[in-house]
Short mmCIF file of C-alpha atoms in Angstrom, two decimals:
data_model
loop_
_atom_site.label_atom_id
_atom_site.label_comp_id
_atom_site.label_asym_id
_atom_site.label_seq_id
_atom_site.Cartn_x
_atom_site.Cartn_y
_atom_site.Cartn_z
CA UNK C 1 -28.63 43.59 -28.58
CA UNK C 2 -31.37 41.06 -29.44
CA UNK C 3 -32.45 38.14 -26.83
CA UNK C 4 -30.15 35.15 -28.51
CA UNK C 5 -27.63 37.18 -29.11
CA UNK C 6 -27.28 38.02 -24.93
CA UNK C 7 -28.14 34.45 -24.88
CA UNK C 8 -25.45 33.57 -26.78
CA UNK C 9 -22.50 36.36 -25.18
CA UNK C 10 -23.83 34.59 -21.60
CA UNK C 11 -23.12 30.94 -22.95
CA UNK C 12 -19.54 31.99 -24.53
CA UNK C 13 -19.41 33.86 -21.07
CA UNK C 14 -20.02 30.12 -19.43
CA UNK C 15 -17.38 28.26 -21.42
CA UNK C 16 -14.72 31.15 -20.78
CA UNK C 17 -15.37 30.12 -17.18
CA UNK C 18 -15.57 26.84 -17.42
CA UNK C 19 -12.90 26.38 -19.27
CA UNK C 20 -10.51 28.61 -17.14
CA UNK C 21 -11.98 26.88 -14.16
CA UNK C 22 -10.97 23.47 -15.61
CA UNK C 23 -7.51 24.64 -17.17
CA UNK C 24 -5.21 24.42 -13.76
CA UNK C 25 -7.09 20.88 -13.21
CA UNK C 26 -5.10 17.57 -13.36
CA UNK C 27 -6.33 14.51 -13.38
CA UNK C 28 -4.34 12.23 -12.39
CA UNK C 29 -4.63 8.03 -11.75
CA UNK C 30 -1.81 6.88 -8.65
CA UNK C 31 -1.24 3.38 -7.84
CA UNK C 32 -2.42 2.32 -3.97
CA UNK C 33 0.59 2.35 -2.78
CA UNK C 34 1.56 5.60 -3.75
CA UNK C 35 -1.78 7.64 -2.91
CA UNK C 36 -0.53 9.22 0.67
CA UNK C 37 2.95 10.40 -0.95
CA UNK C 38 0.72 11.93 -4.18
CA UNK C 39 -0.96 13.39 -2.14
CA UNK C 40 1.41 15.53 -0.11
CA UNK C 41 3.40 16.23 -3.76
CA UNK C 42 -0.10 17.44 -4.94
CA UNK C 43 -0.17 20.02 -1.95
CA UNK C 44 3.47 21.06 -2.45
CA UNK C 45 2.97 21.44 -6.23
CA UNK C 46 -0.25 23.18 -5.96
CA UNK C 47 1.56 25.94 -3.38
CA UNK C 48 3.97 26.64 -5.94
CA UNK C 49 1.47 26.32 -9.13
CA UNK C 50 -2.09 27.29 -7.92
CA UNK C 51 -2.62 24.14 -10.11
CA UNK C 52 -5.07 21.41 -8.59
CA UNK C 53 -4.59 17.78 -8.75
CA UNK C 54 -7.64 15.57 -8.98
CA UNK C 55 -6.14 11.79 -7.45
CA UNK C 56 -8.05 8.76 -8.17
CA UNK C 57 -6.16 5.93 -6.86
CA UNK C 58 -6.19 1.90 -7.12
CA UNK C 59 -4.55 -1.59 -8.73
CA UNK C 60 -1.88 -0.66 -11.30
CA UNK C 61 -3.29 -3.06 -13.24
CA UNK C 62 -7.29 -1.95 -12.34
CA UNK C 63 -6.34 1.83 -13.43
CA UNK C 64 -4.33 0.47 -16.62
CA UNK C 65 -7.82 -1.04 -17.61
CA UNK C 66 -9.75 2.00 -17.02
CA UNK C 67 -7.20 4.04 -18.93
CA UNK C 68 -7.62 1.69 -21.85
CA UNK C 69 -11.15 1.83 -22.03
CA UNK C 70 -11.22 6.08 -22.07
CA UNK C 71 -10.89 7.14 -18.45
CA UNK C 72 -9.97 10.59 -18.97
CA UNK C 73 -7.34 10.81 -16.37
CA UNK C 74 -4.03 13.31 -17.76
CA UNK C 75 -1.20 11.40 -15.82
CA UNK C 76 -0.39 7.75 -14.99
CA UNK C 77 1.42 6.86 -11.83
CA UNK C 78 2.02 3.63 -12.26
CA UNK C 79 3.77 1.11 -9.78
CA UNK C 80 5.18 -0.77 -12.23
CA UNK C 81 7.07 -0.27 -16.00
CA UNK C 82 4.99 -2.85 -17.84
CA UNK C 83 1.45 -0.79 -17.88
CA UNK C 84 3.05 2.52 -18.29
CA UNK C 85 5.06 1.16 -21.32
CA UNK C 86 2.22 -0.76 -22.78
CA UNK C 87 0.23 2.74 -22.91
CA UNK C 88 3.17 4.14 -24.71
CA UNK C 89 2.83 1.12 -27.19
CA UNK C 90 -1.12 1.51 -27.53
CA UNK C 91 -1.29 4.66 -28.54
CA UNK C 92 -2.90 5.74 -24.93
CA UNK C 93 0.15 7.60 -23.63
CA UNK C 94 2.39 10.54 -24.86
CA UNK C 95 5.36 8.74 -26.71
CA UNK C 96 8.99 9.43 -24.82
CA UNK C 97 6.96 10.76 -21.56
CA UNK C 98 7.17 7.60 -19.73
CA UNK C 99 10.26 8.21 -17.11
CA UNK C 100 10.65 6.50 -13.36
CA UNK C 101 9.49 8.61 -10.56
CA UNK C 102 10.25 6.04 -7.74
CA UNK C 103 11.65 2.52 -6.56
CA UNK C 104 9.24 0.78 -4.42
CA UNK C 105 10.21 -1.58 -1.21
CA UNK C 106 8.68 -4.09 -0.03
CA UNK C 107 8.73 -5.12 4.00
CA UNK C 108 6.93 -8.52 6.08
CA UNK C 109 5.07 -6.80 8.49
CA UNK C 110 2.93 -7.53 11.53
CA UNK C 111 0.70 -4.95 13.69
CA UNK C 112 0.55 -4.62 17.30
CA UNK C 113 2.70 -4.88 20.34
CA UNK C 114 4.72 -6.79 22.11
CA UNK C 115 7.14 -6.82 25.17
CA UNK C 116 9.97 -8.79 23.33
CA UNK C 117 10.66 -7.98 19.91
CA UNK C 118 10.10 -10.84 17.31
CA UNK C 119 11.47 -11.81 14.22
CA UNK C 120 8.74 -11.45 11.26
CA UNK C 121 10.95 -14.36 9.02
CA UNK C 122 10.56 -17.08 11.93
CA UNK C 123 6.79 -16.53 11.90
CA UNK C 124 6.66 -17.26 8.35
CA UNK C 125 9.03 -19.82 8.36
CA UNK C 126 7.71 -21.61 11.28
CA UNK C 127 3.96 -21.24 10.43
CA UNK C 128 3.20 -19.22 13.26
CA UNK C 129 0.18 -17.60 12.16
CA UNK C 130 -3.55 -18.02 10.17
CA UNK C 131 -3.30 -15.51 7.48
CA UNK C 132 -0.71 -14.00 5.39
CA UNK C 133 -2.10 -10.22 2.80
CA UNK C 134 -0.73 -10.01 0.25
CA UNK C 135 -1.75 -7.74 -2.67
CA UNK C 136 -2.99 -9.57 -5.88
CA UNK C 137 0.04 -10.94 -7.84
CA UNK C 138 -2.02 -10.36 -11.44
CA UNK C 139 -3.22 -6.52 -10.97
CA UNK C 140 -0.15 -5.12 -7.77
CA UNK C 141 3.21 -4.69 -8.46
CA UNK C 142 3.71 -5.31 -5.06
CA UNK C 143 1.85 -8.50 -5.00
CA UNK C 144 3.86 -10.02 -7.37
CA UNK C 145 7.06 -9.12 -5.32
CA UNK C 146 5.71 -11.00 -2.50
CA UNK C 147 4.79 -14.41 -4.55
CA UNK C 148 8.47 -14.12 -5.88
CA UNK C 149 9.80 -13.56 -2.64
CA UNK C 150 7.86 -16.37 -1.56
CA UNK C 151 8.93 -18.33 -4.23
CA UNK C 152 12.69 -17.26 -2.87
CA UNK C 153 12.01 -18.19 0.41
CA UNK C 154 10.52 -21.52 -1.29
CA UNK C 155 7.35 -21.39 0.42
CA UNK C 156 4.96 -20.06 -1.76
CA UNK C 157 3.47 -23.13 -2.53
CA UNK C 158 3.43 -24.71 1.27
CA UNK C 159 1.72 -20.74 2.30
CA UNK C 160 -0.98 -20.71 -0.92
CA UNK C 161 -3.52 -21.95 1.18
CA UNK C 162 -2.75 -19.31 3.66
CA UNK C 163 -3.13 -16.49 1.56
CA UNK C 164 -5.52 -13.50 2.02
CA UNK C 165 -5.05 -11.40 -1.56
CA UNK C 166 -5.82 -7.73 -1.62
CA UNK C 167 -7.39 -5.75 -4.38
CA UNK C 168 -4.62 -3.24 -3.90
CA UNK C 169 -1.79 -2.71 -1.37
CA UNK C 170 -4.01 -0.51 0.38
CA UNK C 171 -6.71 -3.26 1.30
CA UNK C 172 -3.43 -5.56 1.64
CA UNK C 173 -2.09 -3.09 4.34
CA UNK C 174 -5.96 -2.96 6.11
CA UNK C 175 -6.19 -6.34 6.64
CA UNK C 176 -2.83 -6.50 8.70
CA UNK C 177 -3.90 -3.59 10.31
CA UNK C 178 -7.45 -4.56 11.65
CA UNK C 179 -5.76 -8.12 12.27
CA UNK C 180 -7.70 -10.26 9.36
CA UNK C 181 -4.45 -11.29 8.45
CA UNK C 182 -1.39 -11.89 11.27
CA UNK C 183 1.51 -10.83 8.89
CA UNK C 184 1.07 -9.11 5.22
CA UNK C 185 3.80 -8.15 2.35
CA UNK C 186 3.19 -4.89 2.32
CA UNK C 187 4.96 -1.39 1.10
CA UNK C 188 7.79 0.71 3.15
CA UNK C 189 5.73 3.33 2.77
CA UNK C 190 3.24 2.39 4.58
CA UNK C 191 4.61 1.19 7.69
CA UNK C 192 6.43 4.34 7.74
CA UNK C 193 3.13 6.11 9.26
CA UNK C 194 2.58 3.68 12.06
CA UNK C 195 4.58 4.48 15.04
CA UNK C 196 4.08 0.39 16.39
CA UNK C 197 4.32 -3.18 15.00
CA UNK C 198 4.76 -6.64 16.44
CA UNK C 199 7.65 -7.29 13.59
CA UNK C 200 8.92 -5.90 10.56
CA UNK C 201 11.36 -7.03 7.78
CA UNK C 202 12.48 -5.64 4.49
CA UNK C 203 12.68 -7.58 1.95
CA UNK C 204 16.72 -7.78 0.07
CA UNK C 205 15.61 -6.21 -3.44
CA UNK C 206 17.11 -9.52 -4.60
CA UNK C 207 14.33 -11.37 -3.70
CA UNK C 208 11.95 -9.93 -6.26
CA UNK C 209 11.60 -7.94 -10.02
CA UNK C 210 12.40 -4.22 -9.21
CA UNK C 211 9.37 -2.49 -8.37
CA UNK C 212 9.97 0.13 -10.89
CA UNK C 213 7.29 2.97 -10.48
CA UNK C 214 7.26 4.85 -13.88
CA UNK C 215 4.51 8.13 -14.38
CA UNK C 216 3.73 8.78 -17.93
CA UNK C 217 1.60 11.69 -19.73
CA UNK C 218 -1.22 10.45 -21.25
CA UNK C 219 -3.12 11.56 -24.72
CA UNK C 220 -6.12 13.00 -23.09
CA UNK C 221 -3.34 15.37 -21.05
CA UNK C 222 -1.41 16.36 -24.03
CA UNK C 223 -2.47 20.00 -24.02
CA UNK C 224 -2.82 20.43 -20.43
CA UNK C 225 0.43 22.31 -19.85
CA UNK C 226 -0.71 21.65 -15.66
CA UNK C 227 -0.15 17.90 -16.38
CA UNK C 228 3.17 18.77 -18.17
CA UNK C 229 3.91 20.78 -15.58
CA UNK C 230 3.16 18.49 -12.84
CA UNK C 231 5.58 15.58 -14.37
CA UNK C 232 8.14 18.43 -14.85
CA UNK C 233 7.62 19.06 -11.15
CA UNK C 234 8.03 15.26 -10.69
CA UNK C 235 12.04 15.06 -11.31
CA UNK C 236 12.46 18.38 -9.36
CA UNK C 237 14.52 17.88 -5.97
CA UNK C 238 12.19 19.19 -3.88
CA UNK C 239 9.69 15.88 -5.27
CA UNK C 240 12.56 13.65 -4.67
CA UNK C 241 13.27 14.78 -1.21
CA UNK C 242 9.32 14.17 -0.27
CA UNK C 243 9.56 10.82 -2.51
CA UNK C 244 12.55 9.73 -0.58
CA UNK C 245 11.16 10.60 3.15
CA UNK C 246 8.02 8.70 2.14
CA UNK C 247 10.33 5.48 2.44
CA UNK C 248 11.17 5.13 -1.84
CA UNK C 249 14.78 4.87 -3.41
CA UNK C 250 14.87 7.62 -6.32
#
């Protein structure tokens, strides 16, 4: 066998590898809020697969952009309907793939401790702090649930000033946590980790536009059976029961 010919049996030898290598790989774009949960669904799903999920996580609306503009992520978890559809409509996304994986819920929170429990609605109400997180209202899902709980409560425009917006409900949840902010609209899920708190309230549902998490197969996936797979793997119980322990409605 002549040089380039070896040369060219090693290179076809590299791709086979390569491309097995890359074949049980998913890559997949969660919203903030839902990065912790993804994560232990990635772990249960790659047990039962030997499939392995590659997370990137941030703003609904941040990730919807990057999508848009090529990102070669597979799946979409998005924490809304709106993005997910508008893929659908674009082109982006897998027609008829778009399905809801999750219902998001929204709680007033407040970190630390305290001998005498309080009442997290009173301290809004009654302007008893400096700072109020909430995620950004353009880009999070669960930034616009707070302004139109707000906008319930008929305060947003008396707490504006007030307001310290996060990129994402993860740097919305940070800045309650390291105290930047004295109360913070942030997700169920999320205070579901944290054993303390000064206050806590969930918000009625009826305060705000269901947050309506919907996943969605996009083109770039399409002949990734591992992505199809992993949606499939999505609606199973065994996703629902983790979904459901992780503080969503399903």
């Amino acid at each position: 066998m002549g040089i380039f010919a070896k040369a060219g049996t090693f290179l076809l030898f590299l791709f086979l590898i390569v491309s097995v290598a890359s074949a049980g790989e998913i890559r997949v774009a969660v919203a903030s809020n839902f990065v912790t949960t993804a994560r232990v669904l990635a772990k249960e799903f790659s047990q039962q697969n030997n499939y392995r999920l590659l997370i990137s996580f941030g703003s609904t609306g941040k990730l919807f952009t990057q999508i848009s503009n090529g990102a070669p992520f597979d799946v979409f978890l998005s924490a809304d309907v709106t993005r997910a559809k508008l893929l659908e409509e674009k082109g982006v996304a897998v027609a008829g793939s778009r399905f809801t994986y999750a219902i998001g819920k929204l709680t007033l929170w407040a970190s630390g401790k305290s001998q005498q429990e309080k009442d997290c609605r009173a301290i809004l109400r009654e302007n008893k702090f400096r700072r109020l997180a909430i995620a950004n209202p353009k880009t999070a899902p669960y930034g616009l649930a707070a302004q139109q709980t707000l906008q319930k409560m008929k305060l947003w425009n008396r707490l504006r000033t007030r307001l310290v917006r996060g990129e994402n409900i993860g740097q919305t949840f940070h800045y309650v946590v390291t105290g930047n902010a004295q109360l913070g609209f942030v997700a169920v899920s999320q205070v579901r980790s944290v054993n303390q708190g000064l206050c806590r309230w969930d918000v009625p549902q009826t305060y705000h536009t269901p947050i309506e998490q919907q996943a969605v197969l996009l083109k770039k996936g399409v002949s990734n059976s591992a992505a199809q797979a992993f949606l499939g793997f999505l609606k199973s119980e065994i996703a629902k029961s983790i979904i459901k322990r992780a503080g969503y409605a399903v």
